PDB file of C-alpha atoms in Angstrom:
ATOM      1  CA  MET A   1      89.137 104.912  73.021  1.00  0.00           C
ATOM      2  CA  HIS A   2      89.174 101.224  72.177  1.00  0.00           C
ATOM      3  CA  ASN A   3      92.049 100.484  74.597  1.00  0.00           C
ATOM      4  CA  LEU A   4      90.039 102.390  77.373  1.00  0.00           C
ATOM      5  CA  LEU A   5      86.802 100.534  76.758  1.00  0.00           C
ATOM      6  CA  GLU A   6      88.738  97.227  76.793  1.00  0.00           C
ATOM      7  CA  PHE A   7      90.462  98.251  80.077  1.00  0.00           C
ATOM      8  CA  LEU A   8      87.005  99.069  81.748  1.00  0.00           C
ATOM      9  CA  SER A   9      85.492  95.806  80.492  1.00  0.00           C
ATOM     10  CA  ARG A  10      88.323  93.808  81.994  1.00  0.00           C
ATOM     11  CA  HIS A  11      88.501  95.630  85.363  1.00  0.00           C
ATOM     12  CA  TYR A  12      84.909  96.847  85.873  1.00  0.00           C
ATOM     13  CA  HIS A  13      84.359  94.587  88.961  1.00  0.00           C
ATOM     14  CA  TRP A  14      87.153  96.444  90.601  1.00  0.00           C
ATOM     15  CA  LEU A  15      85.761  99.917  89.744  1.00  0.00           C
ATOM     16  CA  LEU A  16      82.327  98.863  90.896  1.00  0.00           C
ATOM     17  CA  PHE A  17      83.801  97.718  94.125  1.00  0.00           C
ATOM     18  CA  ILE A  18      85.530 101.016  94.843  1.00  0.00           C
ATOM     19  CA  VAL A  19      82.324 103.042  94.021  1.00  0.00           C
ATOM     20  CA  LEU A  20      80.311 100.981  96.240  1.00  0.00           C
ATOM     21  CA  GLU A  21      82.762 101.143  99.007  1.00  0.00           C
ATOM     22  CA  ALA A  22      82.835 104.998  98.722  1.00  0.00           C
ATOM     23  CA  VAL A  23      79.002 105.175  98.734  1.00  0.00           C
ATOM     24  CA  SER A  24      78.807 102.913 101.751  1.00  0.00           C
ATOM     25  CA  ALA A  25      81.381 105.044 103.714  1.00  0.00           C
ATOM     26  CA  VAL A  26      79.453 108.202 102.947  1.00  0.00           C
ATOM     27  CA  LEU A  27      76.084 106.716 104.059  1.00  0.00           C
ATOM     28  CA  LEU A  28      77.811 105.258 107.360  1.00  0.00           C
ATOM     29  CA  PHE A  29      79.327 108.554 108.428  1.00  0.00           C
ATOM     30  CA  HIS A  30      76.676 110.765 107.253  1.00  0.00           C
ATOM     31  CA  TYR A  31      73.629 109.024 108.817  1.00  0.00           C
ATOM     32  CA  ASN A  32      75.276 107.629 112.020  1.00  0.00           C
ATOM     33  CA  SER A  33      76.205 110.181 114.639  1.00  0.00           C
ATOM     34  CA  TYR A  34      78.785 107.970 116.431  1.00  0.00           C
ATOM     35  CA  GLN A  35      80.585 106.955 113.348  1.00  0.00           C
ATOM     36  CA  GLY A  36      80.311 110.513 112.170  1.00  0.00           C
ATOM     37  CA  SER A  37      81.852 111.998 115.363  1.00  0.00           C
ATOM     38  CA  VAL A  38      84.753 109.336 115.056  1.00  0.00           C
ATOM     39  CA  TRP A  39      85.400 110.490 111.548  1.00  0.00           C
ATOM     40  CA  VAL A  40      85.295 114.078 112.295  1.00  0.00           C
ATOM     41  CA  SER A  41      87.669 113.510 115.349  1.00  0.00           C
ATOM     42  CA  SER A  42      90.089 111.573 113.170  1.00  0.00           C
ATOM     43  CA  ALA A  43      90.001 114.025 110.341  1.00  0.00           C
ATOM     44  CA  ASN A  44      90.721 116.839 112.732  1.00  0.00           C
ATOM     45  CA  ALA A  45      93.648 114.910 114.276  1.00  0.00           C
ATOM     46  CA  PHE A  46      95.024 114.264 110.799  1.00  0.00           C
ATOM     47  CA  ALA A  47      94.565 117.812 109.790  1.00  0.00           C
ATOM     48  CA  GLY A  48      96.276 118.981 112.772  1.00  0.00           C
ATOM     49  CA  LYS A  49      99.283 116.829 112.187  1.00  0.00           C
ATOM     50  CA  VAL A  50      99.486 118.165 108.513  1.00  0.00           C
ATOM     51  CA  TYR A  51      99.194 121.755 109.679  1.00  0.00           C
ATOM     52  CA  GLU A  52     101.910 121.132 112.427  1.00  0.00           C
ATOM     53  CA  SER A  53     104.320 119.691 109.672  1.00  0.00           C
ATOM     54  CA  ARG A  54     103.791 122.533 107.286  1.00  0.00           C
ATOM     55  CA  ALA A  55     104.253 124.951 110.124  1.00  0.00           C
ATOM     56  CA  ALA A  56     107.378 123.524 111.100  1.00  0.00           C
ATOM     57  CA  VAL A  57     108.862 123.861 107.591  1.00  0.00           C
ATOM     58  CA  GLU A  58     107.651 127.601 107.386  1.00  0.00           C
ATOM     59  CA  SER A  59     108.906 128.303 110.861  1.00  0.00           C
ATOM     60  CA  PHE A  60     112.421 126.998 109.817  1.00  0.00           C
ATOM     61  CA  PHE A  61     112.571 129.605 106.962  1.00  0.00           C
ATOM     62  CA  SER A  62     111.297 132.502 109.169  1.00  0.00           C
ATOM     63  CA  LEU A  63     113.415 132.041 112.127  1.00  0.00           C
ATOM     64  CA  SER A  64     115.789 134.784 111.084  1.00  0.00           C
ATOM     65  CA  LYS A  65     113.147 137.464 111.051  1.00  0.00           C
ATOM     66  CA  ALA A  66     111.483 136.250 114.208  1.00  0.00           C
ATOM     67  CA  ASN A  67     114.767 136.246 116.000  1.00  0.00           C
ATOM     68  CA  THR A  68     115.506 139.894 114.919  1.00  0.00           C
ATOM     69  CA  GLU A  69     112.070 140.951 116.137  1.00  0.00           C
ATOM     70  CA  LEU A  70     112.429 139.310 119.468  1.00  0.00           C
ATOM     71  CA  THR A  71     115.919 140.598 119.998  1.00  0.00           C
ATOM     72  CA  ARG A  72     114.603 144.161 119.379  1.00  0.00           C
ATOM     73  CA  ARG A  73     111.648 143.710 121.527  1.00  0.00           C
ATOM     74  CA  ASN A  74     113.631 142.224 124.451  1.00  0.00           C
ATOM     75  CA  PHE A  75     116.230 145.082 124.176  1.00  0.00           C
ATOM     76  CA  TYR A  76     113.333 147.511 124.513  1.00  0.00           C
ATOM     77  CA  LEU A  77     111.808 145.903 127.509  1.00  0.00           C
ATOM     78  CA  GLU A  78     115.149 145.359 129.318  1.00  0.00           C
ATOM     79  CA  ARG A  79     115.802 149.054 128.838  1.00  0.00           C
ATOM     80  CA  GLN A  80     112.458 150.031 130.122  1.00  0.00           C
ATOM     81  CA  VAL A  81     112.623 147.768 133.173  1.00  0.00           C
ATOM     82  CA  ALA A  82     116.245 148.894 133.933  1.00  0.00           C
ATOM     83  CA  GLU A  83     115.143 152.617 133.804  1.00  0.00           C
ATOM     84  CA  LEU A  84     112.039 151.909 135.982  1.00  0.00           C
ATOM     85  CA  ARG A  85     114.180 150.043 138.634  1.00  0.00           C
ATOM     86  CA  GLN A  86     116.639 153.008 138.661  1.00  0.00           C
ATOM     87  CA  ARG A  87     114.000 155.578 139.139  1.00  0.00           C
ATOM     88  CA  TYR A  88     112.202 153.494 141.856  1.00  0.00           C
ATOM     89  CA  ALA A  89     115.504 153.007 143.778  1.00  0.00           C
ATOM     90  CA  GLU A  90     116.258 156.714 143.581  1.00  0.00           C
ATOM     91  CA  LEU A  91     112.785 157.522 145.046  1.00  0.00           C
ATOM     92  CA  THR A  92     112.755 154.923 147.824  1.00  0.00           C
ATOM     93  CA  GLY A  93     116.314 153.958 148.479  1.00  0.00           C
ATOM     94  CA  ASP A  94     115.419 150.261 148.256  1.00  0.00           C
ATOM     95  CA  THR A  95     116.957 148.278 145.377  1.00  0.00           C
ATOM     96  CA  THR A  96     115.420 145.002 146.210  1.00  0.00           C
ATOM     97  CA  ILE A  97     111.762 145.592 146.787  1.00  0.00           C
ATOM     98  CA  GLN A  98     111.060 146.033 143.039  1.00  0.00           C
ATOM     99  CA  GLN A  99     112.454 142.554 142.282  1.00  0.00           C
ATOM    100  CA  ARG A 100     110.378 140.901 145.211  1.00  0.00           C
ATOM    101  CA  GLN A 101     107.181 142.565 143.932  1.00  0.00           C
ATOM    102  CA  GLU A 102     107.841 141.379 140.429  1.00  0.00           C
ATOM    103  CA  LEU A 103     108.367 137.829 141.563  1.00  0.00           C
ATOM    104  CA  GLN A 104     105.213 137.819 143.594  1.00  0.00           C
ATOM    105  CA  PHE A 105     103.274 139.220 140.585  1.00  0.00           C
ATOM    106  CA  LEU A 106     104.487 136.524 138.209  1.00  0.00           C
ATOM    107  CA  LYS A 107     103.665 133.742 140.483  1.00  0.00           C
ATOM    108  CA  GLN A 108      99.968 133.932 139.695  1.00  0.00           C
ATOM    109  CA  PHE A 109     100.657 133.385 135.884  1.00  0.00           C
ATOM    110  CA  GLN A 110     101.262 130.269 134.140  1.00  0.00           C
ATOM    111  CA  LEU A 111     102.480 130.750 130.509  1.00  0.00           C
ATOM    112  CA  ILE A 112     101.768 127.746 128.260  1.00  0.00           C
ATOM    113  CA  GLN A 113     104.210 127.797 125.258  1.00  0.00           C
ATOM    114  CA  ALA A 114     102.592 126.905 121.883  1.00  0.00           C
ATOM    115  CA  LYS A 115     103.378 126.961 118.306  1.00  0.00           C
ATOM    116  CA  VAL A 116     100.953 128.195 115.502  1.00  0.00           C
ATOM    117  CA  VAL A 117     100.251 125.377 112.975  1.00  0.00           C
ATOM    118  CA  ALA A 118      97.473 127.270 110.861  1.00  0.00           C
ATOM    119  CA  ASN A 119      96.716 130.817 110.515  1.00  0.00           C
ATOM    120  CA  THR A 120      94.854 133.261 108.062  1.00  0.00           C
ATOM    121  CA  VAL A 121      95.050 137.001 107.803  1.00  0.00           C
ATOM    122  CA  ASP A 122      92.740 137.649 104.811  1.00  0.00           C
ATOM    123  CA  GLN A 123      89.381 136.402 105.899  1.00  0.00           C
ATOM    124  CA  PRO A 124      86.577 138.316 107.669  1.00  0.00           C
ATOM    125  CA  ASN A 125      86.765 135.901 110.725  1.00  0.00           C
ATOM    126  CA  ASN A 126      90.303 134.730 110.838  1.00  0.00           C
ATOM    127  CA  LEU A 127      91.209 131.807 113.185  1.00  0.00           C
ATOM    128  CA  ILE A 128      94.573 130.375 114.544  1.00  0.00           C
ATOM    129  CA  THR A 129      95.247 126.840 115.322  1.00  0.00           C
ATOM    130  CA  ILE A 130      97.996 126.121 118.012  1.00  0.00           C
ATOM    131  CA  ASP A 131      99.458 122.895 119.034  1.00  0.00           C
ATOM    132  CA  LYS A 132      98.399 122.843 122.588  1.00  0.00           C
ATOM    133  CA  GLY A 133      95.109 121.742 124.078  1.00  0.00           C
ATOM    134  CA  ARG A 134      93.308 120.697 127.281  1.00  0.00           C
ATOM    135  CA  LYS A 135      95.881 118.135 128.099  1.00  0.00           C
ATOM    136  CA  ASP A 136      98.431 120.865 128.270  1.00  0.00           C
ATOM    137  CA  GLY A 137      96.167 123.097 130.415  1.00  0.00           C
ATOM    138  CA  VAL A 138      94.566 125.161 127.682  1.00  0.00           C
ATOM    139  CA  LEU A 139      91.002 126.176 128.213  1.00  0.00           C
ATOM    140  CA  PRO A 140      88.434 128.397 126.219  1.00  0.00           C
ATOM    141  CA  ASP A 141      88.626 132.055 127.236  1.00  0.00           C
ATOM    142  CA  MET A 142      92.275 132.138 128.025  1.00  0.00           C
ATOM    143  CA  GLY A 143      94.334 135.064 126.586  1.00  0.00           C
ATOM    144  CA  VAL A 144      97.084 134.527 124.025  1.00  0.00           C
ATOM    145  CA  ALA A 145     100.060 136.711 123.491  1.00  0.00           C
ATOM    146  CA  CYS A 146     103.498 136.621 121.787  1.00  0.00           C
ATOM    147  CA  GLY A 147     106.798 138.329 122.189  1.00  0.00           C
ATOM    148  CA  ASN A 148     105.556 141.398 120.330  1.00  0.00           C
ATOM    149  CA  GLY A 149     102.248 141.749 122.025  1.00  0.00           C
ATOM    150  CA  LEU A 150      98.540 140.794 121.934  1.00  0.00           C
ATOM    151  CA  VAL A 151      97.398 137.850 119.807  1.00  0.00           C
ATOM    152  CA  GLY A 152      93.717 136.945 120.791  1.00  0.00           C
ATOM    153  CA  VAL A 153      91.631 134.638 122.935  1.00  0.00           C
ATOM    154  CA  VAL A 154      91.258 130.769 122.953  1.00  0.00           C
ATOM    155  CA  TYR A 155      87.991 130.102 121.144  1.00  0.00           C
ATOM    156  CA  LEU A 156      87.853 126.191 121.317  1.00  0.00           C
ATOM    157  CA  ALA A 157      90.201 123.766 123.012  1.00  0.00           C
ATOM    158  CA  GLY A 158      90.458 120.086 122.018  1.00  0.00           C
ATOM    159  CA  ASP A 159      92.682 117.527 123.706  1.00  0.00           C
ATOM    160  CA  ARG A 160      95.873 118.425 121.621  1.00  0.00           C
ATOM    161  CA  TYR A 161      95.052 121.450 119.537  1.00  0.00           C
ATOM    162  CA  SER A 162      93.159 124.558 120.114  1.00  0.00           C
ATOM    163  CA  VAL A 163      91.592 127.428 118.034  1.00  0.00           C
ATOM    164  CA  VAL A 164      92.276 130.917 118.836  1.00  0.00           C
ATOM    165  CA  MET A 165      90.204 133.979 117.882  1.00  0.00           C
ATOM    166  CA  PRO A 166      92.729 136.500 117.020  1.00  0.00           C
ATOM    167  CA  VAL A 167      92.392 140.338 117.020  1.00  0.00           C
ATOM    168  CA  LEU A 168      91.962 140.094 113.228  1.00  0.00           C
ATOM    169  CA  ASN A 169      88.423 138.712 113.620  1.00  0.00           C
ATOM    170  CA  GLN A 170      85.169 140.706 113.338  1.00  0.00           C
ATOM    171  CA  HIS A 171      83.854 139.268 116.540  1.00  0.00           C
ATOM    172  CA  SER A 172      86.857 139.995 118.696  1.00  0.00           C
ATOM    173  CA  ARG A 173      86.300 142.736 121.383  1.00  0.00           C
ATOM    174  CA  ILE A 174      89.119 143.158 123.911  1.00  0.00           C
ATOM    175  CA  SER A 175      89.337 145.872 126.468  1.00  0.00           C
ATOM    176  CA  CYS A 176      92.315 148.147 125.947  1.00  0.00           C
ATOM    177  CA  SER A 177      93.523 151.460 127.245  1.00  0.00           C
ATOM    178  CA  VAL A 178      96.083 154.290 126.424  1.00  0.00           C
ATOM    179  CA  ARG A 179      99.269 153.654 128.295  1.00  0.00           C
ATOM    180  CA  GLY A 180      99.925 156.133 131.021  1.00  0.00           C
ATOM    181  CA  HIS A 181      96.374 157.840 130.907  1.00  0.00           C
ATOM    182  CA  GLY A 182      93.921 155.033 131.911  1.00  0.00           C
ATOM    183  CA  TYR A 183      91.320 155.857 129.343  1.00  0.00           C
ATOM    184  CA  PHE A 184      90.010 152.664 127.791  1.00  0.00           C
ATOM    185  CA  GLY A 185      87.840 151.292 125.140  1.00  0.00           C
ATOM    186  CA  TYR A 186      87.424 148.092 123.182  1.00  0.00           C
ATOM    187  CA  LEU A 187      89.692 146.909 120.396  1.00  0.00           C
ATOM    188  CA  SER A 188      88.040 146.006 117.078  1.00  0.00           C
ATOM    189  CA  TRP A 189      89.090 145.078 113.708  1.00  0.00           C
ATOM    190  CA  GLU A 190      87.754 145.972 110.141  1.00  0.00           C
ATOM    191  CA  VAL A 191      88.254 143.457 107.300  1.00  0.00           C
ATOM    192  CA  GLY A 192      91.235 144.491 105.142  1.00  0.00           C
ATOM    193  CA  ASP A 193      94.580 145.591 106.515  1.00  0.00           C
ATOM    194  CA  PRO A 194      95.939 142.988 108.995  1.00  0.00           C
ATOM    195  CA  THR A 195      98.286 145.467 110.575  1.00  0.00           C
ATOM    196  CA  VAL A 196      95.831 147.969 112.038  1.00  0.00           C
ATOM    197  CA  ALA A 197      92.911 147.824 114.513  1.00  0.00           C
ATOM    198  CA  TYR A 198      90.640 150.393 115.998  1.00  0.00           C
ATOM    199  CA  LEU A 199      90.094 151.250 119.688  1.00  0.00           C
ATOM    200  CA  GLU A 200      86.461 152.384 119.979  1.00  0.00           C
ATOM    201  CA  ASP A 201      84.468 154.386 122.455  1.00  0.00           C
ATOM    202  CA  VAL A 202      87.397 156.333 124.026  1.00  0.00           C
ATOM    203  CA  PRO A 203      85.903 159.201 126.023  1.00  0.00           C
ATOM    204  CA  ARG A 204      85.726 162.658 124.439  1.00  0.00           C
ATOM    205  CA  HIS A 205      87.443 164.199 127.513  1.00  0.00           C
ATOM    206  CA  ALA A 206      90.541 161.891 127.084  1.00  0.00           C
ATOM    207  CA  LYS A 207      93.943 163.414 126.453  1.00  0.00           C
ATOM    208  CA  PHE A 208      96.467 161.661 124.411  1.00  0.00           C
ATOM    209  CA  LYS A 209      98.304 162.050 121.086  1.00  0.00           C
ATOM    210  CA  ARG A 210      99.571 160.034 118.148  1.00  0.00           C
ATOM    211  CA  GLY A 211     102.507 157.936 118.733  1.00  0.00           C
ATOM    212  CA  GLU A 212     101.377 156.813 122.272  1.00  0.00           C
ATOM    213  CA  TRP A 213     101.044 153.209 122.969  1.00  0.00           C
ATOM    214  CA  VAL A 214      97.897 151.119 123.531  1.00  0.00           C
ATOM    215  CA  GLU A 215      97.849 148.106 125.991  1.00  0.00           C
ATOM    216  CA  THR A 216      95.381 145.765 127.612  1.00  0.00           C
ATOM    217  CA  SER A 217      93.432 147.574 130.346  1.00  0.00           C
ATOM    218  CA  GLY A 218      93.174 144.659 132.849  1.00  0.00           C
ATOM    219  CA  TYR A 219      89.472 145.384 133.138  1.00  0.00           C
ATOM    220  CA  SER A 220      88.556 141.921 131.588  1.00  0.00           C
ATOM    221  CA  SER A 221      88.771 138.524 132.967  1.00  0.00           C
ATOM    222  CA  ILE A 222      90.983 137.375 130.284  1.00  0.00           C
ATOM    223  CA  PHE A 223      94.113 139.616 130.109  1.00  0.00           C
ATOM    224  CA  PRO A 224      96.179 141.111 132.763  1.00  0.00           C
ATOM    225  CA  GLN A 225      97.049 144.649 132.443  1.00  0.00           C
ATOM    226  CA  GLY A 226      99.908 145.997 130.311  1.00  0.00           C
ATOM    227  CA  ILE A 227     100.025 143.643 127.452  1.00  0.00           C
ATOM    228  CA  LEU A 228     101.323 145.674 124.348  1.00  0.00           C
ATOM    229  CA  VAL A 229      98.668 146.156 121.615  1.00  0.00           C
ATOM    230  CA  GLY A 230     100.232 148.765 119.308  1.00  0.00           C
ATOM    231  CA  LYS A 231     100.773 152.488 118.584  1.00  0.00           C
ATOM    232  CA  ILE A 232      98.143 155.198 117.896  1.00  0.00           C
ATOM    233  CA  ILE A 233      98.590 156.448 114.278  1.00  0.00           C
ATOM    234  CA  GLN A 234      95.382 158.381 113.798  1.00  0.00           C
ATOM    235  CA  VAL A 235      92.529 159.851 115.864  1.00  0.00           C
ATOM    236  CA  TYR A 236      88.913 160.136 114.608  1.00  0.00           C
ATOM    237  CA  ASN A 237      85.616 161.040 115.916  1.00  0.00           C
ATOM    238  CA  SER A 238      83.031 158.173 116.467  1.00  0.00           C
ATOM    239  CA  ARG A 239      80.256 157.763 114.125  1.00  0.00           C
ATOM    240  CA  ASP A 240      77.927 159.313 116.710  1.00  0.00           C
ATOM    241  CA  GLY A 241      80.338 161.984 117.634  1.00  0.00           C
ATOM    242  CA  LEU A 242      80.162 161.155 121.342  1.00  0.00           C
ATOM    243  CA  SER A 243      83.675 159.499 121.662  1.00  0.00           C
ATOM    244  CA  PHE A 244      87.017 159.048 119.912  1.00  0.00           C
ATOM    245  CA  ARG A 245      88.095 156.245 117.702  1.00  0.00           C
ATOM    246  CA  LEU A 246      91.774 155.496 117.539  1.00  0.00           C
ATOM    247  CA  LYS A 247      93.529 153.725 114.568  1.00  0.00           C
ATOM    248  CA  VAL A 248      96.235 151.541 116.138  1.00  0.00           C
ATOM    249  CA  ARG A 249      99.215 150.091 114.305  1.00  0.00           C
ATOM    250  CA  LEU A 250      99.409 146.516 115.847  1.00  0.00           C
ATOM    251  CA  SER A 251     102.687 145.552 117.394  1.00  0.00           C
ATOM    252  CA  THR A 252     102.035 141.906 116.424  1.00  0.00           C
ATOM    253  CA  ASP A 253     102.909 140.875 112.888  1.00  0.00           C
ATOM    254  CA  PHE A 254     100.097 138.098 112.280  1.00  0.00           C
ATOM    255  CA  SER A 255     101.491 137.336 108.883  1.00  0.00           C
ATOM    256  CA  CYS A 256     104.572 135.572 110.369  1.00  0.00           C
ATOM    257  CA  LEU A 257     103.262 134.464 113.752  1.00  0.00           C
ATOM    258  CA  ARG A 258     104.888 131.388 114.898  1.00  0.00           C
ATOM    259  CA  ASP A 259     105.454 131.150 118.724  1.00  0.00           C
ATOM    260  CA  VAL A 260     102.717 132.272 121.344  1.00  0.00           C
ATOM    261  CA  CYS A 261     102.019 131.910 125.052  1.00  0.00           C
ATOM    262  CA  VAL A 262      98.684 131.062 126.377  1.00  0.00           C
ATOM    263  CA  ILE A 263      98.114 133.099 129.642  1.00  0.00           C
ATOM    264  CA  SER A 264      96.669 130.950 132.498  1.00  0.00           C
ATOM    265  CA  ASP A 265      95.766 132.839 135.568  1.00  0.00           C
ATOM    266  CA  HIS A 266      93.949 131.366 138.499  1.00  0.00           C
ATOM    267  CA  SER A 267      92.649 134.774 139.678  1.00  0.00           C
ATOM    268  CA  MET A 268      91.099 135.441 136.288  1.00  0.00           C
ATOM    269  CA  ALA A 269      89.420 132.047 136.168  1.00  0.00           C
ATOM    270  CA  GLU A 270      87.945 132.872 139.655  1.00  0.00           C
ATOM    271  CA  ARG A 271      86.735 136.175 138.313  1.00  0.00           C
ATOM    272  CA  ARG A 272      85.165 134.555 135.226  1.00  0.00           C
ATOM    273  CA  GLN A 273      83.261 131.964 137.620  1.00  0.00           C
ATOM    274  CA  LEU A 274      81.935 134.881 139.660  1.00  0.00           C
ATOM    275  CA  MET A 275      80.698 136.774 136.595  1.00  0.00           C
ATOM    276  CA  VAL A 276      79.030 133.705 135.249  1.00  0.00           C
ATOM    277  CA  ALA A 277      77.400 133.004 138.708  1.00  0.00           C
ATOM    278  CA  ALA A 278      76.243 136.819 138.771  1.00  0.00           C
ATOM    279  CA  ARG A 279      74.649 136.450 135.471  1.00  0.00           C
ATOM    280  CA  ASP A 280      72.914 133.213 136.257  1.00  0.00           C
ATOM    281  CA  SER A 281      71.668 134.769 139.337  1.00  0.00           C
ATOM    282  CA  LEU A 282      70.172 137.734 137.771  1.00  0.00           C
ATOM    283  CA  SER A 283      68.659 135.752 135.064  1.00  0.00           C
ATOM    284  CA  GLN A 284      66.838 133.612 137.612  1.00  0.00           C
ATOM    285  CA  LYS A 285      65.545 136.686 139.415  1.00  0.00           C
ATOM    286  CA  ASN A 286      64.304 138.162 136.221  1.00  0.00           C
ATOM    287  CA  ASN A 287      62.421 134.881 135.466  1.00  0.00           C
TER     288      ASN A 287
END
């Protein structure tokens, strides 16, 4: 105790200097909007770099599992495409028109490759941070997917990083349908199990069964049709008994999510602008 007091008496001026500097910094950044915004921007950039470094280390140790999943998924897709081409050629006798149509369809999409640098799966409103932002062409309300299927929607976009609202978020609502049937509803998530979600408001007259696939419906201005969501594992009645509620096993494993694609589609951007213009026009008429 004597040594501590002696140390404090000898160096009290340095300790006082550090305390005063800390108090000055708090007052400066807390009560001045410009300095506060500079501090927040710098802190976000630093946090992004830290997350990116940590994600790079975690990604290295999870490459084996990710490669296995991608190989399995690619094999399934290649088999499906080959079977569809063969059936189409048998029906039409034309073996090249399918390829031409695929290339024409893909021209409208730009896939922006990104890596996940921060992610949670155990919160009520989980968020994902990716290492691409406005400088890379990423904008709010763009869809995000991975090799295994649906991920979420871009919520906020900075210059170099963006925040994604994934399916595992209580505020997420994405239009989805049962593959091959056309019956659609909206996908929601309940806090708890990160491997399942629920397709709500499916019509009572819909015909489907467990084991069938759920995919994006294409009825929103964010996602094109056909992005895989998951497999139906249970069918319930809705709370009001007027529709079905489908429990879906998600195809995306959010606990080891590393590589994603942001979907940039010029036609979807035009649709969003038209919808906003229509809402503004209606609100002006009502006023």
